[in-house]
Amino acid sequence: PGVRVSIDTARDCMSLRSEDATQFAKNRAEAKQRQAFYKKSHLFRQYKKQLKREGYDDAEATENVSQKPGGKRPRVGVDSSDITEKISGVDKIDRISQRAKKVRIDPFSKEKARAKVSRDTIESERQRVATEEREKAKRISLKKKMHKKLSQRDSRGRPLVRNSISAILDKLQAEQRT
């Protein structure tokens, strides 16, 4: 019922399996290294793009970098030239901030301008409506006060003359001001 295999063929099969396993492990390790390299190179490209956007020269950042897997990494930390510049009183940050940045054309500049104009008109309309409402409330409160004064009566039911005279005087003074 069972298949008989010679010892030599069994040894050959085992050696093939071990060779396949080591080859697989090597391929897997290489794949991990490749994946790590691609990830680092992607991050490095993003870094270079950001430097370019901010107007820095990317030659400084890329001088110590090799584009091959297992290449040198960019130096991180304090550089000897940075120390001498700081000692001499010229800070590298000040020098970088004084560089002229490249002017980039905004593809949405027209739309942004239209949106700003519409926002400004809406805001001015809101302010105008708010001031009109305040003035209207002020006029209404003045009318109510005047009505209250003019509707006052004495004990016999006659209107109070002093309030009528003061109302006429207020009107004349307001007319004179304008």
mmCIF file of C-alpha atoms in Angstrom:
data_model
loop_
_atom_site.group_PDB
_atom_site.id
_atom_site.type_symbol
_atom_site.label_atom_id
_atom_site.label_comp_id
_atom_site.label_asym_id
_atom_site.label_seq_id
_atom_site.Cartn_x
_atom_site.Cartn_y
_atom_site.Cartn_z
ATOM 1 C CA PRO A 1 0.000 0.000 0.000
ATOM 2 C CA GLY A 2 2.756 2.513 0.771
ATOM 3 C CA VAL A 3 5.199 3.813 -1.791
ATOM 4 C CA ARG A 4 8.760 2.785 -1.142
ATOM 5 C CA VAL A 5 11.358 5.510 -1.730
ATOM 6 C CA SER A 6 15.045 4.914 -1.619
ATOM 7 C CA ILE A 7 17.144 6.764 0.914
ATOM 8 C CA ASP A 8 19.042 8.626 -1.810
ATOM 9 C CA THR A 9 15.898 10.047 -3.374
ATOM 10 C CA ALA A 10 14.630 11.098 0.063
ATOM 11 C CA ARG A 11 17.901 12.933 0.732
ATOM 12 C CA ASP A 12 17.698 14.655 -2.648
ATOM 13 C CA CYS A 13 14.155 15.836 -1.940
ATOM 14 C CA MET A 14 15.133 17.181 1.481
ATOM 15 C CA SER A 15 18.103 19.077 0.079
ATOM 16 C CA LEU A 16 15.901 20.624 -2.611
ATOM 17 C CA ARG A 17 13.402 21.711 0.006
ATOM 18 C CA SER A 18 16.087 23.351 2.140
ATOM 19 C CA GLU A 19 17.510 25.143 -0.922
ATOM 20 C CA ASP A 20 14.032 26.388 -1.824
ATOM 21 C CA ALA A 21 13.485 27.567 1.745
ATOM 22 C CA THR A 22 16.749 29.515 1.852
ATOM 23 C CA GLN A 23 16.043 31.010 -1.565
ATOM 24 C CA PHE A 24 12.576 32.016 -0.412
ATOM 25 C CA ALA A 25 14.016 33.597 2.734
ATOM 26 C CA LYS A 26 16.576 35.537 0.679
ATOM 27 C CA ASN A 27 13.891 36.755 -1.705
ATOM 28 C CA ARG A 28 11.722 37.796 1.224
ATOM 29 C CA ALA A 29 14.584 39.692 2.870
ATOM 30 C CA GLU A 30 15.400 41.422 -0.406
ATOM 31 C CA ALA A 31 11.753 42.316 -0.870
ATOM 32 C CA LYS A 32 11.662 43.888 2.601
ATOM 33 C CA GLN A 33 14.822 45.853 1.857
ATOM 34 C CA ARG A 34 13.381 47.010 -1.461
ATOM 35 C CA GLN A 35 10.124 48.023 0.212
ATOM 36 C CA ALA A 36 12.015 49.986 2.885
ATOM 37 C CA PHE A 37 14.086 51.694 0.185
ATOM 38 C CA TYR A 38 11.002 52.681 -1.805
ATOM 39 C CA LYS A 39 9.379 54.066 1.321
ATOM 40 C CA LYS A 40 12.479 56.113 2.159
ATOM 41 C CA SER A 41 12.834 57.356 -1.393
ATOM 42 C CA HIS A 42 9.162 58.373 -1.433
ATOM 43 C CA LEU A 43 9.637 60.327 1.791
ATOM 44 C CA PHE A 44 12.787 61.897 0.393
ATOM 45 C CA ARG A 45 10.954 63.005 -2.772
ATOM 46 C CA GLN A 46 8.261 64.576 -0.612
ATOM 47 C CA TYR A 47 10.971 66.343 1.391
ATOM 48 C CA LYS A 48 12.569 67.702 -1.790
ATOM 49 C CA LYS A 49 9.188 68.904 -3.075
ATOM 50 C CA GLN A 50 8.534 70.698 0.205
ATOM 51 C CA LEU A 51 11.956 72.341 0.043
ATOM 52 C CA LYS A 52 11.227 73.437 -3.512
ATOM 53 C CA ARG A 53 7.837 74.857 -2.491
ATOM 54 C CA GLU A 54 9.472 76.884 0.268
ATOM 55 C CA GLY A 55 12.098 78.206 -2.107
ATOM 56 C CA TYR A 56 15.181 76.445 -0.749
ATOM 57 C CA ASP A 57 17.899 75.061 -2.979
ATOM 58 C CA ASP A 58 17.598 71.267 -2.813
ATOM 59 C CA ALA A 59 21.271 70.752 -3.761
ATOM 60 C CA GLU A 60 22.213 71.247 -0.096
ATOM 61 C CA ALA A 61 19.796 68.550 1.006
ATOM 62 C CA THR A 62 20.740 66.018 -1.668
ATOM 63 C CA GLU A 63 24.526 66.305 -1.616
ATOM 64 C CA ASN A 64 25.011 63.311 0.711
ATOM 65 C CA VAL A 65 22.316 61.015 -0.623
ATOM 66 C CA SER A 66 22.731 58.110 -2.994
ATOM 67 C CA GLN A 67 19.736 56.924 -5.001
ATOM 68 C CA LYS A 68 20.668 53.232 -4.705
ATOM 69 C CA PRO A 69 19.372 50.789 -2.119
ATOM 70 C CA GLY A 70 21.792 50.710 0.779
ATOM 71 C CA GLY A 71 23.176 54.141 -0.154
ATOM 72 C CA LYS A 72 24.151 56.881 2.258
ATOM 73 C CA ARG A 73 21.492 58.649 4.235
ATOM 74 C CA PRO A 74 21.281 62.413 4.453
ATOM 75 C CA ARG A 75 23.277 63.789 7.356
ATOM 76 C CA VAL A 76 21.202 64.859 10.297
ATOM 77 C CA GLY A 77 22.493 67.046 13.089
ATOM 78 C CA VAL A 78 24.908 69.925 13.451
ATOM 79 C CA ASP A 79 27.269 70.638 10.603
ATOM 80 C CA SER A 80 30.703 72.187 11.219
ATOM 81 C CA SER A 81 29.845 75.065 8.860
ATOM 82 C CA ASP A 82 26.717 75.759 10.938
ATOM 83 C CA ILE A 83 28.853 76.073 14.051
ATOM 84 C CA THR A 84 31.303 78.473 12.412
ATOM 85 C CA GLU A 85 28.424 80.541 11.018
ATOM 86 C CA LYS A 86 26.784 80.766 14.440
ATOM 87 C CA ILE A 87 30.085 81.708 16.039
ATOM 88 C CA SER A 88 30.715 84.393 13.459
ATOM 89 C CA GLY A 89 27.274 85.866 14.181
ATOM 90 C CA VAL A 90 25.591 84.890 10.931
ATOM 91 C CA ASP A 91 22.814 82.426 11.628
ATOM 92 C CA LYS A 92 21.914 80.017 8.863
ATOM 93 C CA ILE A 93 18.209 80.466 9.592
ATOM 94 C CA ASP A 94 18.473 84.217 9.050
ATOM 95 C CA ARG A 95 20.267 83.639 5.759
ATOM 96 C CA ILE A 96 17.612 81.194 4.574
ATOM 97 C CA SER A 97 14.737 83.486 5.568
ATOM 98 C CA GLN A 98 16.238 86.310 3.508
ATOM 99 C CA ARG A 99 16.235 84.258 0.318
ATOM 100 C CA ALA A 100 13.721 85.272 -2.266
ATOM 101 C CA LYS A 101 11.033 82.652 -2.635
ATOM 102 C CA LYS A 102 9.787 81.715 -6.068
ATOM 103 C CA VAL A 103 6.403 83.126 -6.982
ATOM 104 C CA ARG A 104 3.987 80.373 -7.846
ATOM 105 C CA ILE A 105 0.940 80.959 -9.982
ATOM 106 C CA ASP A 106 -2.241 79.979 -8.216
ATOM 107 C CA PRO A 107 -4.559 78.064 -10.577
ATOM 108 C CA PHE A 108 -7.585 79.145 -8.560
ATOM 109 C CA SER A 109 -6.735 82.846 -8.292
ATOM 110 C CA LYS A 110 -9.727 84.013 -10.368
ATOM 111 C CA GLU A 111 -12.145 81.860 -8.390
ATOM 112 C CA LYS A 112 -10.615 83.048 -5.116
ATOM 113 C CA ALA A 113 -10.976 86.674 -6.227
ATOM 114 C CA ARG A 114 -14.624 86.103 -7.164
ATOM 115 C CA ALA A 115 -15.268 84.401 -3.845
ATOM 116 C CA LYS A 116 -13.609 87.260 -1.974
ATOM 117 C CA VAL A 117 -15.717 89.831 -3.815
ATOM 118 C CA SER A 118 -18.913 87.905 -3.082
ATOM 119 C CA ARG A 119 -17.907 87.489 0.585
ATOM 120 C CA ASP A 120 -17.175 91.213 0.831
ATOM 121 C CA THR A 121 -20.521 92.158 -0.729
ATOM 122 C CA ILE A 122 -22.381 89.789 1.585
ATOM 123 C CA GLU A 123 -20.534 91.176 4.616
ATOM 124 C CA SER A 124 -21.182 94.790 3.605
ATOM 125 C CA GLU A 125 -24.873 93.952 3.064
ATOM 126 C CA ARG A 126 -25.048 92.378 6.524
ATOM 127 C CA GLN A 127 -23.448 95.458 8.080
ATOM 128 C CA ARG A 128 -25.822 97.757 6.217
ATOM 129 C CA VAL A 129 -28.853 95.758 7.362
ATOM 130 C CA ALA A 130 -27.572 95.726 10.953
ATOM 131 C CA THR A 131 -27.083 99.509 10.999
ATOM 132 C CA GLU A 132 -30.534 100.040 9.460
ATOM 133 C CA GLU A 133 -32.095 97.861 12.132
ATOM 134 C CA ARG A 134 -30.286 99.776 14.892
ATOM 135 C CA GLU A 135 -31.408 103.136 13.455
ATOM 136 C CA LYS A 136 -34.975 101.879 13.098
ATOM 137 C CA ALA A 137 -34.997 100.657 16.702
ATOM 138 C CA LYS A 138 -33.634 104.030 17.813
ATOM 139 C CA ARG A 139 -36.342 105.930 15.884
ATOM 140 C CA ILE A 140 -39.057 103.692 17.293
ATOM 141 C CA SER A 141 -37.840 104.194 20.860
ATOM 142 C CA LEU A 142 -37.749 107.993 20.332
ATOM 143 C CA LYS A 143 -41.293 107.928 18.914
ATOM 144 C CA LYS A 144 -42.521 105.916 21.884
ATOM 145 C CA LYS A 145 -40.959 108.367 24.325
ATOM 146 C CA MET A 146 -42.439 111.324 22.449
ATOM 147 C CA HIS A 147 -45.838 109.669 22.323
ATOM 148 C CA LYS A 148 -45.678 109.013 26.054
ATOM 149 C CA LYS A 149 -44.813 112.672 26.751
ATOM 150 C CA LEU A 150 -47.428 114.091 24.419
ATOM 151 C CA SER A 151 -50.159 111.778 25.696
ATOM 152 C CA GLN A 152 -49.715 112.939 29.301
ATOM 153 C CA ARG A 153 -52.716 114.797 30.705
ATOM 154 C CA ASP A 154 -53.416 116.879 33.769
ATOM 155 C CA SER A 155 -56.127 116.155 36.324
ATOM 156 C CA ARG A 156 -58.803 117.762 34.150
ATOM 157 C CA GLY A 157 -57.826 115.766 31.053
ATOM 158 C CA ARG A 158 -56.028 118.517 29.192
ATOM 159 C CA PRO A 159 -52.640 117.899 27.504
ATOM 160 C CA LEU A 160 -49.575 119.156 29.378
ATOM 161 C CA VAL A 161 -48.307 122.265 27.627
ATOM 162 C CA ARG A 162 -44.703 121.956 28.818
ATOM 163 C CA ASN A 163 -44.317 118.615 26.992
ATOM 164 C CA SER A 164 -45.794 120.047 23.789
ATOM 165 C CA ILE A 165 -43.489 123.074 23.941
ATOM 166 C CA SER A 166 -40.404 120.896 24.622
ATOM 167 C CA ALA A 167 -41.337 118.671 21.612
ATOM 168 C CA ILE A 168 -41.634 121.714 19.326
ATOM 169 C CA LEU A 169 -38.329 123.082 20.665
ATOM 170 C CA ASP A 170 -36.580 119.728 20.028
ATOM 171 C CA LYS A 171 -37.848 119.726 16.428
ATOM 172 C CA LEU A 172 -36.589 123.266 15.818
ATOM 173 C CA GLN A 173 -33.159 122.462 17.295
ATOM 174 C CA ALA A 174 -32.857 119.326 15.155
ATOM 175 C CA GLU A 175 -33.791 121.371 12.087
ATOM 176 C CA GLN A 176 -31.132 123.957 12.927
ATOM 177 C CA ARG A 177 -28.410 121.257 13.272
ATOM 178 C CA THR A 178 -29.029 119.916 9.792
#
